[in-house]
Coordinates of C-alpha atoms in Angstrom, one line a residue:
Chain I
X12 CA 50.4 105.6 91.5
X13 CA 46.8 104.8 92.3
X14 CA 46.4 106.1 95.9
X15 CA 43.7 108.5 96.9
X16 CA 46.2 111.2 97.8
X17 CA 48.0 111.1 94.5
X18 CA 44.8 111.1 92.4
X19 CA 43.6 114.2 94.3
X20 CA 46.9 116.1 93.9
X21 CA 47.3 115.4 90.2
X22 CA 43.7 116.0 88.9
X23 CA 43.3 119.4 90.6
X24 CA 45.9 121.8 89.6
X25 CA 44.2 125.0 90.6
X26 CA 45.5 126.8 93.6
X27 CA 42.8 126.3 96.3
X28 CA 42.9 126.6 100.1
X29 CA 40.5 123.7 100.6
X30 CA 42.8 121.4 98.4
X31 CA 45.6 122.4 100.8
X32 CA 43.5 121.3 103.7
X33 CA 42.7 118.0 102.0
X34 CA 46.3 117.3 101.1
X35 CA 47.2 117.9 104.8
X36 CA 44.7 115.3 106.1
X37 CA 46.8 112.2 105.5
X38 CA 49.6 113.8 107.6
X39 CA 47.2 114.7 110.4
X40 CA 47.4 111.3 112.0
X41 CA 51.1 111.7 112.3
X42 CA 50.7 115.2 113.8
X43 CA 48.1 114.0 116.3
X44 CA 50.1 111.0 117.5
X45 CA 53.4 112.9 117.8
X46 CA 51.6 115.9 119.4
X47 CA 49.9 113.7 122.0
X48 CA 53.2 112.0 122.7
X49 CA 54.8 115.4 123.1
X50 CA 52.1 116.6 125.5
X51 CA 52.5 113.4 127.6
X52 CA 56.3 113.8 127.7
X53 CA 55.9 117.5 128.5
X54 CA 53.9 116.6 131.6
X55 CA 56.5 114.0 132.7
X56 CA 59.2 116.7 132.2
X57 CA 57.4 119.0 134.7
X58 CA 55.8 121.4 132.2
X59 CA 52.3 122.7 132.8
X60 CA 49.6 122.3 130.2
X61 CA 49.8 126.1 129.5
X62 CA 53.5 125.8 128.9
X63 CA 53.0 122.8 126.6
X64 CA 50.4 124.9 124.7
X65 CA 52.7 127.9 124.4
X66 CA 55.7 125.9 123.3
X67 CA 53.7 124.3 120.5
X68 CA 52.4 127.8 119.5
X69 CA 55.8 129.5 119.6
X70 CA 58.3 126.8 118.6
X71 CA 56.1 124.6 116.5
X72 CA 58.7 121.9 115.8
X73 CA 58.3 118.3 117.1
X74 CA 61.9 117.3 117.5
X75 CA 63.0 120.6 119.0
X76 CA 60.1 120.5 121.5
X77 CA 61.1 117.0 122.6
X78 CA 64.7 118.1 123.1
X79 CA 63.5 121.2 125.0
X80 CA 61.8 118.9 127.5
X81 CA 64.8 116.6 127.8
X82 CA 67.2 119.5 128.4
X83 CA 64.8 121.4 130.7
X84 CA 64.1 118.4 132.9
X85 CA 67.9 117.8 133.1
X86 CA 68.4 121.3 134.3
X87 CA 70.4 122.6 131.4
X88 CA 71.3 126.3 131.3
X89 CA 68.9 128.4 129.1
X90 CA 71.8 129.3 126.7
X91 CA 72.3 125.5 126.0
X92 CA 68.6 125.0 125.4
X93 CA 68.4 127.9 123.0
X94 CA 71.6 126.9 121.1
X95 CA 70.5 123.3 120.8
X96 CA 67.1 124.3 119.5
X97 CA 68.8 126.5 116.9
X98 CA 71.0 123.6 115.7
X99 CA 68.2 121.0 115.7
X100 CA 66.0 123.3 113.6
X101 CA 68.7 124.5 111.3
X102 CA 67.6 121.9 108.7
X103 CA 64.5 124.1 108.2
X104 CA 66.8 126.6 106.5
X105 CA 67.5 124.1 103.8
X106 CA 63.9 123.1 103.6
X107 CA 62.8 126.8 103.2
X108 CA 65.5 127.3 100.6
X109 CA 64.1 124.4 98.7
X110 CA 60.4 125.6 98.8
X111 CA 60.9 129.3 98.6
X112 CA 61.9 129.6 94.8
X113 CA 58.4 128.2 93.9
X114 CA 56.6 131.0 95.8
X115 CA 58.5 134.2 94.9
X116 CA 55.5 135.6 93.0
X117 CA 53.7 136.3 96.3
X118 CA 54.1 139.3 98.5
X119 CA 56.9 139.5 101.1
X120 CA 54.4 139.3 103.9
X121 CA 52.8 136.1 102.5
X122 CA 56.3 134.6 102.1
X123 CA 57.1 135.3 105.7
X124 CA 53.8 133.5 106.5
X125 CA 54.9 130.5 104.4
X126 CA 58.3 130.4 106.1
X127 CA 56.9 130.8 109.6
X128 CA 54.7 127.7 109.3
X129 CA 57.2 125.4 107.4
X130 CA 57.8 122.1 109.1
X131 CA 59.3 118.7 108.1
X132 CA 55.9 117.4 107.2
X133 CA 54.5 120.4 105.3
X134 CA 57.9 120.5 103.5
X135 CA 57.5 116.8 102.6
X136 CA 54.0 117.3 101.3
X137 CA 54.9 120.5 99.4
X138 CA 58.0 119.0 97.7
X139 CA 55.9 115.9 96.7
X140 CA 53.4 118.4 95.2
X141 CA 56.2 120.2 93.3
X142 CA 57.6 117.0 91.9
X143 CA 54.2 116.1 90.5
X144 CA 52.7 119.5 89.5
X145 CA 55.9 121.4 88.9
X146 CA 54.4 124.3 90.8
X147 CA 53.1 125.5 94.2
X148 CA 50.1 127.8 94.9
X149 CA 50.0 130.2 97.8
X150 CA 46.4 129.4 98.8
X151 CA 47.2 125.7 98.7
X152 CA 50.3 126.3 100.9
X153 CA 48.2 128.4 103.4
X154 CA 45.6 125.6 103.6
X155 CA 48.2 123.0 104.2
X156 CA 50.2 125.1 106.7
X157 CA 47.3 126.4 108.8
X158 CA 45.7 122.9 109.1
X159 CA 49.0 121.4 110.2
X160 CA 49.6 124.2 112.7
X161 CA 46.2 124.1 114.4
X162 CA 46.3 120.3 114.5
X163 CA 49.7 120.4 116.1
X164 CA 48.7 122.9 118.8
X165 CA 45.5 121.0 119.6
X166 CA 47.1 117.6 119.8
X167 CA 50.0 118.8 122.0
X168 CA 47.5 120.4 124.4
X169 CA 45.3 117.4 124.5
X170 CA 48.4 115.2 125.0
X171 CA 49.2 117.4 128.1
X172 CA 45.8 116.9 129.5
X173 CA 46.0 113.1 128.8
X174 CA 49.5 113.0 130.5
X175 CA 48.0 114.5 133.6
X176 CA 45.5 111.6 133.9
X177 CA 47.5 108.7 132.5
X178 CA 51.0 108.1 133.6
X179 CA 53.2 105.9 131.3
X180 CA 51.3 106.9 128.2
X181 CA 54.6 107.3 126.4
X182 CA 55.0 103.5 126.3
X183 CA 52.3 103.3 123.6
X184 CA 54.6 103.8 120.6
X185 CA 53.3 107.2 119.7
X186 CA 56.8 108.6 119.5
X187 CA 57.5 106.2 116.6
X188 CA 54.9 108.2 114.6
X189 CA 57.6 110.7 113.7
X190 CA 59.9 108.1 112.2
X191 CA 57.0 106.4 110.4
X192 CA 55.9 109.7 108.9
X193 CA 59.4 110.5 107.7
X194 CA 59.6 107.0 106.1
X195 CA 56.3 107.5 104.3
X196 CA 57.3 111.0 103.1
X197 CA 60.6 109.5 101.8
X198 CA 58.8 106.8 99.9
X199 CA 56.4 109.3 98.4
X200 CA 59.3 111.6 97.3
X201 CA 61.1 108.6 95.7
X202 CA 57.9 107.4 94.0
X203 CA 57.6 110.7 92.1
X204 CA 61.2 111.1 90.9
X205 CA 60.7 108.8 87.9
X206 CA 62.2 105.4 87.0
X207 CA 65.3 106.8 85.2
X208 CA 66.4 108.7 88.3
X209 CA 65.4 106.2 91.0
X210 CA 68.6 104.1 90.8
X211 CA 70.7 107.3 91.2
X212 CA 68.7 108.2 94.3
X213 CA 68.9 104.8 95.9
X214 CA 72.7 104.8 95.5
X215 CA 72.7 108.3 97.2
X216 CA 70.7 106.8 100.1
X217 CA 73.2 104.0 100.5
X218 CA 75.9 106.5 100.5
X219 CA 74.0 108.5 103.1
X220 CA 73.8 105.5 105.4
X221 CA 77.6 105.0 105.3
X222 CA 78.3 108.8 105.7
X223 CA 75.9 109.2 108.6
X224 CA 77.4 106.2 110.3
X225 CA 80.8 107.7 110.2
X226 CA 79.7 111.2 111.1
X227 CA 77.8 109.9 114.2
X228 CA 81.2 109.0 115.7
X229 CA 82.1 112.6 116.3
X230 CA 79.0 114.7 115.8
X231 CA 75.6 114.9 117.6
X232 CA 72.7 113.4 115.5
X233 CA 71.2 116.7 114.3
X234 CA 74.5 118.1 113.1
X235 CA 75.3 114.8 111.4
X236 CA 71.9 115.0 109.6
X237 CA 72.6 118.5 108.4
X238 CA 76.1 118.0 107.2
X239 CA 75.4 114.6 105.6
X240 CA 72.5 116.1 103.7
X241 CA 74.6 118.9 102.2
X242 CA 77.5 116.5 101.3
X243 CA 75.2 113.9 99.7
X244 CA 73.2 116.5 97.7
X245 CA 76.5 117.9 96.4
X246 CA 77.5 114.4 95.3
X247 CA 74.1 114.0 93.8
X248 CA 74.6 117.0 91.5
X249 CA 78.2 116.0 90.7
X250 CA 77.2 112.5 89.6
X251 CA 73.9 113.1 87.8
X252 CA 73.8 112.3 84.1
Chain Y
X5 CA 48.0 127.5 135.8
X6 CA 50.7 130.0 135.5
X7 CA 53.9 130.5 133.7
X8 CA 57.1 132.2 135.0
X9 CA 58.6 135.2 133.2
X10 CA 61.8 133.2 132.9
X11 CA 60.1 130.3 131.2
X12 CA 58.3 132.6 128.8
X13 CA 61.6 134.3 127.9
X14 CA 63.2 130.9 127.3
X15 CA 60.4 129.9 125.0
X16 CA 60.6 133.2 123.1
X17 CA 64.3 132.7 122.7
X18 CA 63.7 129.2 121.2
X19 CA 60.9 130.6 119.0
X20 CA 63.2 133.3 117.6
X21 CA 66.1 130.9 116.7
X22 CA 63.6 128.5 115.1
X23 CA 61.8 131.3 113.2
X24 CA 64.9 133.0 111.7
X25 CA 66.2 130.0 109.7
X26 CA 62.7 129.2 108.5
X27 CA 61.9 132.7 107.1
X28 CA 65.3 133.9 105.9
X29 CA 65.4 131.9 102.7
X30 CA 61.9 133.2 101.7
X31 CA 63.3 136.8 102.0
X32 CA 66.7 136.0 100.3
X33 CA 65.3 134.2 97.3
X34 CA 63.0 137.1 96.4
X35 CA 66.0 139.4 95.9
X36 CA 68.6 137.0 94.4
X37 CA 68.1 134.8 91.4
X38 CA 69.6 131.4 92.4
X39 CA 72.1 130.0 89.9
X40 CA 71.0 126.8 88.1
X41 CA 73.5 124.6 89.9
X42 CA 72.1 125.7 93.3
X43 CA 68.5 124.9 92.1
X44 CA 69.7 121.4 91.0
X45 CA 71.4 121.0 94.4
X46 CA 68.2 122.0 96.1
X47 CA 66.2 119.4 94.1
X48 CA 68.2 116.7 96.0
X49 CA 67.5 118.1 99.5
X50 CA 64.1 116.5 100.1
X51 CA 65.2 112.9 99.6
X52 CA 68.6 113.5 101.3
X53 CA 67.2 115.2 104.4
X54 CA 64.3 112.7 104.8
X55 CA 66.6 109.7 104.4
X56 CA 69.1 111.3 106.8
X57 CA 66.4 111.8 109.4
X58 CA 65.2 108.2 109.0
X59 CA 68.7 106.6 109.1
X60 CA 69.7 108.7 112.0
X61 CA 66.9 107.3 114.1
X62 CA 68.0 103.8 113.2
X63 CA 71.5 104.3 114.5
X64 CA 72.4 104.2 118.2
X65 CA 75.3 106.5 118.9
X66 CA 75.5 106.7 122.7
X67 CA 78.3 104.2 123.4
X68 CA 81.9 104.0 122.1
X69 CA 80.8 102.5 118.9
X70 CA 77.9 103.4 116.7
X71 CA 75.5 100.5 116.5
X72 CA 71.9 99.9 115.3
X73 CA 68.9 101.0 117.4
X74 CA 67.4 97.5 117.2
X75 CA 64.0 98.4 118.5
X76 CA 63.5 101.2 116.0
X77 CA 65.0 99.0 113.2
X78 CA 62.6 96.2 114.1
X79 CA 59.6 98.5 113.9
X80 CA 61.0 100.3 110.8
X81 CA 61.0 97.2 108.6
X82 CA 57.2 96.6 108.6
X83 CA 56.6 100.4 108.5
X84 CA 58.7 100.7 105.3
X85 CA 57.0 97.8 103.7
X86 CA 53.6 99.4 104.3
X87 CA 54.8 102.7 103.1
X88 CA 56.0 101.2 99.8
X89 CA 52.9 99.0 99.4
X90 CA 50.2 101.6 100.3
X91 CA 52.0 104.9 99.6
X92 CA 49.8 106.3 102.3
X93 CA 51.0 108.5 105.2
X94 CA 48.2 107.6 107.6
X95 CA 48.4 103.8 107.1
X96 CA 52.1 103.9 107.5
X97 CA 51.9 105.9 110.8
X98 CA 49.2 103.6 112.2
X99 CA 51.2 100.4 111.4
X100 CA 54.4 102.0 112.7
X101 CA 52.8 103.1 116.0
X102 CA 51.0 99.7 116.6
X103 CA 54.2 97.8 115.7
X104 CA 56.2 99.8 118.2
X105 CA 53.6 99.5 120.9
X106 CA 53.6 95.7 120.5
X107 CA 57.5 95.6 120.5
X108 CA 57.6 97.7 123.7
X109 CA 55.1 95.4 125.3
X110 CA 57.3 92.3 124.8
X111 CA 60.8 93.9 125.2

């Protein structure tokens, strides 16, 4: 592990806000590309720039915002949009449950703050940090979360403005940034589990592929992700040595 | 630029159902000591959920049979290689987006 990110994270173990900002920087490119992609798609889905801005402030979840646009433009009833958003974001419950035990020493109000700004990416960065340092600091967490949040709002809004001027901007591959970022976070998580456990994890991922394939026959994608995750994690515990 | 009351209420509804699952565990965990087996289970969640999100995007489930999403799969291969090689988020995202832009240009 000789990358810049890893050196930074392992040499500085004190809990600092500015280190949280620094550890967020590698993910910013992902946020900015996906945020711009969202803004552009928001415009093509007949949202105004103000609505795009408010959605990124209030909902702050990439995949849910994309699905919001898709359903809104298709004229889905509001109840369907709200229920779908709930299901799509239910995975955050598992993510919060994973991160929260490391932060119980902070006040309830600060914990609400950590939870409110938890996303797939900050979750990925925070769990990579836990695997390396065995702990999480509240100031570090706030630095990471606030940087990600502000970058997201700014890039969504800028995307909306770009979308007003440039039609077809969604052909540029920006939407793939989400999958690319998940892939990199997965590789980073795996690279910090240690050699002895790596084989176990790789077998679980193979199992995940098969299980997900089967589940996708009768469940929508986001439910399949949630259920497959819970099943494979259970098998992981049952088969560990 | 204006926003209708209806739209604002819709967004607030979506915000609420997104916020509750995010925050609840942070409140729960303070009052309950999670048993060891649950903590061990939670340790598997990051890799499981990230691999599930990646794999789900590689499948195409709209027809009668579930197949591969060939375009995503084609862009995923170089992206994964760069991720393993560089272990860098930003380089992986750049390569991924450029690969996808090139693929969309030709197909």
